[in-house]
C-alpha positions as a Python dict, from the first residue, in 0.01 Angstrom:
ca = {
    (1, 'M'): (0, 0, 0),
    (2, 'T'): (300, -146, 183),
    (3, 'L'): (589, 95, 216),
    (4, 'P'): (935, -43, 127),
    (5, 'K'): (1170, -122, 409),
    (6, 'K'): (1441, 129, 491),
    (7, 'N'): (1719, -80, 335),
    (8, 'E'): (1512, -142, 24),
    (9, 'S'): (1435, 229, -12),
    (10, 'Y'): (1805, 309, 1),
    (11, 'S'): (1871, 41, -259),
    (12, 'W'): (1624, 210, -493),
    (13, 'L'): (1796, 544, -437),
    (14, 'R'): (2131, 387, -520),
    (15, 'L'): (1984, 220, -829),
    (16, 'V'): (1857, 550, -974),
    (17, 'R'): (2182, 733, -879),
    (18, 'W'): (2002, 990, -666),
    (19, 'K'): (2314, 1208, -635),
    (20, 'N'): (2347, 1229, -1013),
    (21, 'L'): (1978, 1313, -1041),
    (22, 'I'): (2027, 1605, -804),
    (23, 'I'): (2314, 1730, -1021),
    (24, 'I'): (2099, 1702, -1335),
    (25, 'L'): (1814, 1887, -1167),
    (26, 'F'): (2047, 2152, -1027),
    (27, 'T'): (2210, 2208, -1368),
    (28, 'Q'): (1881, 2250, -1547),
    (29, 'F'): (1747, 2477, -1274),
    (30, 'L'): (2052, 2706, -1282),
    (31, 'A'): (2038, 2729, -1663),
    (32, 'W'): (1670, 2823, -1642),
    (33, 'W'): (1698, 3060, -1346),
    (34, 'C'): (2015, 3238, -1466),
    (35, 'I'): (1945, 3259, -1840),
    (36, 'I'): (1584, 3178, -1934),
    (37, 'L'): (1392, 3346, -1652),
    (38, 'P'): (1558, 3692, -1675),
    (39, 'N'): (1456, 3707, -2044),
    (40, 'N'): (1079, 3694, -1988),
    (41, 'P'): (994, 3338, -2096),
    (42, 'V'): (662, 3270, -2263),
    (43, 'V'): (647, 2892, -2219),
    (44, 'L'): (891, 2807, -1941),
    (45, 'L'): (723, 2992, -1659),
    (46, 'P'): (786, 2838, -1314),
    (47, 'L'): (514, 2569, -1338),
    (48, 'N'): (606, 2456, -1688),
    (49, 'F'): (975, 2453, -1607),
    (50, 'T'): (908, 2244, -1295),
    (51, 'L'): (720, 1992, -1510),
    (52, 'L'): (1000, 1984, -1768),
    (53, 'A'): (1264, 1938, -1497),
    (54, 'L'): (1056, 1658, -1344),
    (55, 'S'): (1039, 1492, -1685),
    (56, 'T'): (1416, 1515, -1728),
    (57, 'T'): (1483, 1370, -1384),
    (58, 'L'): (1241, 1078, -1417),
    (59, 'I'): (1369, 980, -1762),
    (60, 'A'): (1728, 996, -1635),
    (61, 'A'): (1634, 775, -1338),
    (62, 'A'): (1479, 522, -1576),
    (63, 'G'): (1799, 531, -1781),
    (64, 'Y'): (2011, 441, -1481),
    (65, 'I'): (1785, 146, -1403),
    (66, 'I'): (1793, 1, -1753),
    (67, 'N'): (2170, 48, -1766),
    (68, 'D'): (2217, -159, -1450),
    (69, 'Y'): (1960, -413, -1571),
    (70, 'F'): (2168, -505, -1875),
    (71, 'D'): (2506, -454, -1707),
    (72, 'I'): (2461, -679, -1406),
    (73, 'K'): (2725, -933, -1517),
    (74, 'I'): (2980, -660, -1592),
    (75, 'D'): (2909, -485, -1262),
    (76, 'L'): (2960, -808, -1069),
    (77, 'V'): (3317, -810, -1203),
    (78, 'N'): (3396, -437, -1184),
    (79, 'K'): (3217, -336, -864),
    (80, 'P'): (3058, -637, -691),
    (81, 'G'): (3006, -446, -366),
    (82, 'K'): (2790, -185, -536),
    (83, 'V'): (2554, -416, -725),
    (84, 'V'): (2192, -365, -616),
    (85, 'L'): (1991, -572, -863),
    (86, 'E'): (1914, -928, -757),
    (87, 'K'): (2078, -862, -418),
    (88, 'S'): (1826, -609, -288),
    (89, 'I'): (1589, -551, -580),
    (90, 'P'): (1457, -821, -816),
    (91, 'R'): (1535, -753, -1184),
    (92, 'K'): (1170, -801, -1280),
    (93, 'K'): (1063, -536, -1032),
    (94, 'A'): (1332, -302, -1162),
    (95, 'I'): (1226, -332, -1528),
    (96, 'I'): (864, -262, -1433),
    (97, 'F'): (968, 46, -1238),
    (98, 'H'): (1183, 156, -1534),
    (99, 'T'): (875, 149, -1757),
    (100, 'E'): (667, 339, -1503),
    (101, 'L'): (934, 607, -1467),
    (102, 'N'): (950, 656, -1843),
    (103, 'I'): (574, 695, -1869),
    (104, 'C'): (566, 935, -1574),
    (105, 'G'): (855, 1123, -1732),
    (106, 'L'): (686, 1165, -2068),
    (107, 'L'): (354, 1289, -1929),
    (108, 'P'): (466, 1624, -1779),
    (109, 'A'): (672, 1710, -2089),
    (110, 'A'): (374, 1619, -2309),
    (111, 'Y'): (152, 1846, -2099),
    (112, 'V'): (388, 2142, -2147),
    (113, 'A'): (428, 2073, -2520),
    (114, 'F'): (54, 2042, -2587),
    (115, 'R'): (-30, 2348, -2377),
    (116, 'A'): (225, 2545, -2578),
    (117, 'G'): (65, 2427, -2902),
    (118, 'H'): (375, 2233, -3006),
    (119, 'P'): (310, 1861, -2950),
    (120, 'E'): (615, 1784, -3165),
    (121, 'W'): (840, 1898, -2880),
    (122, 'I'): (768, 1573, -2697),
    (123, 'I'): (975, 1397, -2964),
    (124, 'L'): (1281, 1515, -2770),
    (125, 'Q'): (1187, 1318, -2458),
    (126, 'V'): (1078, 1015, -2660),
    (127, 'L'): (1414, 1022, -2839),
    (128, 'C'): (1595, 1033, -2504),
    (129, 'T'): (1410, 726, -2372),
    (130, 'V'): (1482, 535, -2694),
    (131, 'L'): (1850, 632, -2692),
    (132, 'L'): (1886, 529, -2328),
    (133, 'W'): (1736, 188, -2405),
    (134, 'F'): (1959, 122, -2707),
    (135, 'Y'): (2258, 265, -2524),
    (136, 'S'): (2214, 5, -2252),
    (137, 'T'): (2146, -283, -2490),
    (138, 'H'): (2385, -210, -2778),
    (139, 'F'): (2568, 122, -2802),
    (140, 'K'): (2746, 99, -2467),
    (141, 'R'): (2933, -206, -2592),
    (142, 'Q'): (3059, -26, -2903),
    (143, 'M'): (3371, 187, -2928),
    (144, 'L'): (3291, 554, -2858),
    (145, 'T'): (2929, 524, -2977),
    (146, 'G'): (2786, 487, -2627),
    (147, 'N'): (3018, 757, -2489),
    (148, 'V'): (2901, 1005, -2753),
    (149, 'I'): (2534, 923, -2695),
    (150, 'V'): (2559, 981, -2319),
    (151, 'S'): (2742, 1307, -2387),
    (152, 'I'): (2469, 1420, -2627),
    (153, 'L'): (2200, 1333, -2371),
    (154, 'T'): (2385, 1538, -2109),
    (155, 'A'): (2405, 1836, -2343),
    (156, 'L'): (2033, 1800, -2414),
    (157, 'T'): (1964, 1869, -2046),
    (158, 'I'): (2049, 2231, -2127),
    (159, 'L'): (1945, 2242, -2494),
    (160, 'A'): (1597, 2119, -2398),
    (161, 'L'): (1538, 2467, -2255),
    (162, 'V'): (1597, 2617, -2599),
    (163, 'V'): (1355, 2368, -2755),
    (164, 'Y'): (1080, 2443, -2503),
    (165, 'E'): (1147, 2819, -2504),
    (166, 'P'): (1223, 2883, -2874),
    (167, 'G'): (1185, 3258, -2830),
    (168, 'I'): (1515, 3262, -2641),
    (169, 'A'): (1695, 3210, -2972),
    (170, 'T'): (1572, 3549, -3097),
    (171, 'V'): (1665, 3747, -2785),
    (172, 'P'): (1945, 3984, -2894),
    (173, 'S'): (2269, 4049, -2711),
    (174, 'A'): (2257, 4326, -2451),
    (175, 'N'): (2538, 4567, -2360),
    (176, 'S'): (2782, 4372, -2580),
    (177, 'N'): (2716, 4058, -2374),
    (178, 'P'): (2656, 3730, -2560),
    (179, 'S'): (2297, 3637, -2644),
    (180, 'P'): (2116, 3399, -2402),
    (181, 'A'): (2093, 3126, -2667),
    (182, 'S'): (2466, 3141, -2739),
    (183, 'V'): (2542, 3110, -2367),
    (184, 'L'): (2325, 2798, -2344),
    (185, 'I'): (2495, 2651, -2650),
    (186, 'V'): (2840, 2715, -2499),
    (187, 'Y'): (2742, 2540, -2175),
    (188, 'S'): (2596, 2253, -2376),
    (189, 'F'): (2926, 2215, -2562),
    (190, 'F'): (3123, 2188, -2240),
    (191, 'A'): (2864, 1952, -2092),
    (192, 'F'): (2920, 1733, -2398),
    (193, 'A'): (3301, 1752, -2388),
    (194, 'L'): (3345, 1692, -2015),
    (195, 'T'): (3090, 1411, -2013),
    (196, 'L'): (3270, 1245, -2306),
    (197, 'M'): (3595, 1262, -2111),
    (198, 'R'): (3439, 1123, -1796),
    (199, 'E'): (3260, 840, -1977),
    (200, 'I'): (3585, 722, -2135),
    (201, 'V'): (3765, 741, -1799),
    (202, 'K'): (3484, 531, -1648),
    (203, 'D'): (3537, 278, -1929),
    (204, 'M'): (3906, 274, -1838),
    (205, 'E'): (3808, 200, -1479),
    (206, 'D'): (3576, -82, -1590),
    (207, 'H'): (3782, -224, -1876),
    (208, 'I'): (3838, -565, -1714),
    (209, 'G'): (3469, -641, -1669),
    (210, 'D'): (3386, -491, -2009),
    (211, 'A'): (3644, -712, -2181),
    (212, 'S'): (3511, -1023, -2006),
    (213, 'E'): (3165, -957, -2153),
    (214, 'G'): (3290, -883, -2505),
    (215, 'C'): (3240, -505, -2495),
    (216, 'K'): (3435, -313, -2758),
    (217, 'T'): (3493, 7, -2561),
    (218, 'L'): (3783, 235, -2644),
    (219, 'P'): (4009, 106, -2360),
    (220, 'V'): (3936, -256, -2454),
    (221, 'V'): (4006, -205, -2825),
    (222, 'K'): (4284, 55, -2817),
    (223, 'G'): (4428, 16, -2469),
    (224, 'L'): (4452, 237, -2162),
    (225, 'E'): (4735, 461, -2285),
    (226, 'Y'): (4559, 540, -2613),
    (227, 'S'): (4237, 611, -2424),
    (228, 'A'): (4415, 843, -2181),
    (229, 'N'): (4570, 1034, -2472),
    (230, 'F'): (4231, 1060, -2643),
    (231, 'V'): (4075, 1202, -2326),
    (232, 'L'): (4361, 1448, -2288),
    (233, 'A'): (4314, 1562, -2650),
    (234, 'V'): (3949, 1642, -2577),
    (235, 'G'): (4065, 1813, -2259),
    (236, 'I'): (4311, 2031, -2450),
    (237, 'V'): (4036, 2140, -2691),
    (238, 'S'): (3819, 2227, -2390),
    (239, 'I'): (4102, 2421, -2225),
    (240, 'L'): (4168, 2623, -2541),
    (241, 'A'): (3798, 2703, -2572),
    (242, 'L'): (3784, 2805, -2206),
    (243, 'L'): (4088, 3030, -2246),
    (244, 'Y'): (3923, 3201, -2541),
    (245, 'I'): (3606, 3252, -2339),
    (246, 'A'): (3804, 3383, -2041),
    (247, 'Y'): (3981, 3635, -2266),
    (248, 'S'): (3651, 3741, -2424),
    (249, 'L'): (3495, 3791, -2081),
    (250, 'F'): (3800, 3993, -1973),
    (251, 'T'): (3767, 4228, -2270),
    (252, 'H'): (3400, 4278, -2180),
    (253, 'R'): (3500, 4367, -1823),
    (254, 'M'): (3341, 4058, -1672),
    (255, 'L'): (3654, 4018, -1461),
    (256, 'F'): (3526, 3791, -1185),
    (257, 'L'): (3383, 3538, -1427),
    (258, 'S'): (3700, 3558, -1638),
    (259, 'V'): (3913, 3472, -1334),
    (260, 'Y'): (3674, 3191, -1239),
    (261, 'I'): (3699, 3039, -1589),
    (262, 'T'): (4078, 3063, -1570),
    (263, 'I'): (4069, 2869, -1243),
    (264, 'L'): (3864, 2601, -1418),
    (265, 'V'): (4134, 2584, -1685),
    (266, 'A'): (4396, 2529, -1415),
    (267, 'L'): (4187, 2261, -1249),
    (268, 'L'): (4136, 2082, -1579),
    (269, 'A'): (4509, 2095, -1653),
    (270, 'M'): (4591, 1956, -1307),
    (271, 'W'): (4334, 1682, -1360),
    (272, 'G'): (4497, 1590, -1693),
    (273, 'A'): (4836, 1561, -1527),
    (274, 'F'): (4688, 1339, -1256),
    (275, 'L'): (4523, 1113, -1514),
    (276, 'K'): (4835, 1075, -1725),
    (277, 'N'): (5099, 1039, -1456),
    (278, 'G'): (4920, 810, -1214),
    (279, 'Q'): (4898, 433, -1196),
    (280, 'T'): (4687, 242, -1445),
    (281, 'T'): (4458, 96, -1179),
    (282, 'A'): (4082, 100, -1136),
    (283, 'A'): (4122, 302, -816),
    (284, 'H'): (4327, 567, -997),
    (285, 'Y'): (4073, 598, -1277),
    (286, 'H'): (3792, 614, -1022),
    (287, 'K'): (3962, 911, -857),
    (288, 'S'): (4010, 1068, -1200),
    (289, 'S'): (3639, 1025, -1275),
    (290, 'L'): (3546, 1181, -942),
    (291, 'G'): (3783, 1472, -1000),
    (292, 'L'): (3631, 1543, -1339),
    (293, 'K'): (3285, 1533, -1184),
    (294, 'I'): (3391, 1802, -936),
    (295, 'I'): (3523, 2018, -1221),
    (296, 'M'): (3191, 1974, -1402),
    (297, 'L'): (3004, 2091, -1092),
    (298, 'A'): (3235, 2393, -1067),
    (299, 'G'): (3154, 2469, -1431),
    (300, 'V'): (2782, 2449, -1362),
    (301, 'F'): (2821, 2692, -1072),
    (302, 'S'): (2968, 2946, -1314),
    (303, 'L'): (2612, 2993, -1441),
    (304, 'F'): (2533, 3163, -1112),
    (305, 'I'): (2840, 3385, -1142),
    (306, 'Y'): (2740, 3473, -1498),
    (307, 'H'): (2396, 3573, -1372),
    (308, 'L'): (2548, 3803, -1108),
    (309, 'Q'): (2778, 3965, -1362),
    (310, 'I'): (2504, 4063, -1606),
    (311, 'T'): (2246, 4183, -1351),
}
């Protein structure tokens, strides 16, 4: 077997968004380690969780490939310097690798599901691969539909743990703390909301190329100002929810986590001001997208703080 050249290997890493894959893996690991593992899991013991996390990562990598495969014309307009397909990697080779990644992603999840006596669980991963395909071919070009689907898939990164460890839903609250399942649901909600915001901001960044290819994204159909206001509305809902959670944590004497959540509220508010008051340029929206990504990472890290507070 001939190993790929160094430049080609890096092109593959860029194609599958290796940094995003690390974030996905890190998020799922923290959710498992901080919430599932302390509650004596029956299914998601270390080996089974590793297989499930591997499945999630491989399917996500396949999703990034198929997205670039169908978006090559748009990307040549929006970000020509970052296009990998056809320049470094042939499209035919990419679509073959996409199929291989999906198969390799389904196998470990199927192993865990069948060993647990619940083969129906694998429907979750099959659904994700199907949604990623239709997202890239159809839904991404529709107003809000593609944004919502990506947001749901992001939330499923955490909710998959509840599916593969159903006993977690029956674990009661301890010492007036919220139940493990409710904590996972809360994090899934914010994963959905922040991803929805970021996806729309990315569409604002790419609206010129999207319009040239006939995409009906929110910025193309409704304009940049409307899209910014829509994102801010979702942000306000998220801020209000975070404030409620911070107050609840404060009343339960989880002071450090309450302060941390309040800081996230401040960061989100500052981000909203930056989005609204800046220039309507691709560079500005790119910085906004990056800023929201940092806030999302800070939110994920709060899982670790939560774990420290309850142990």
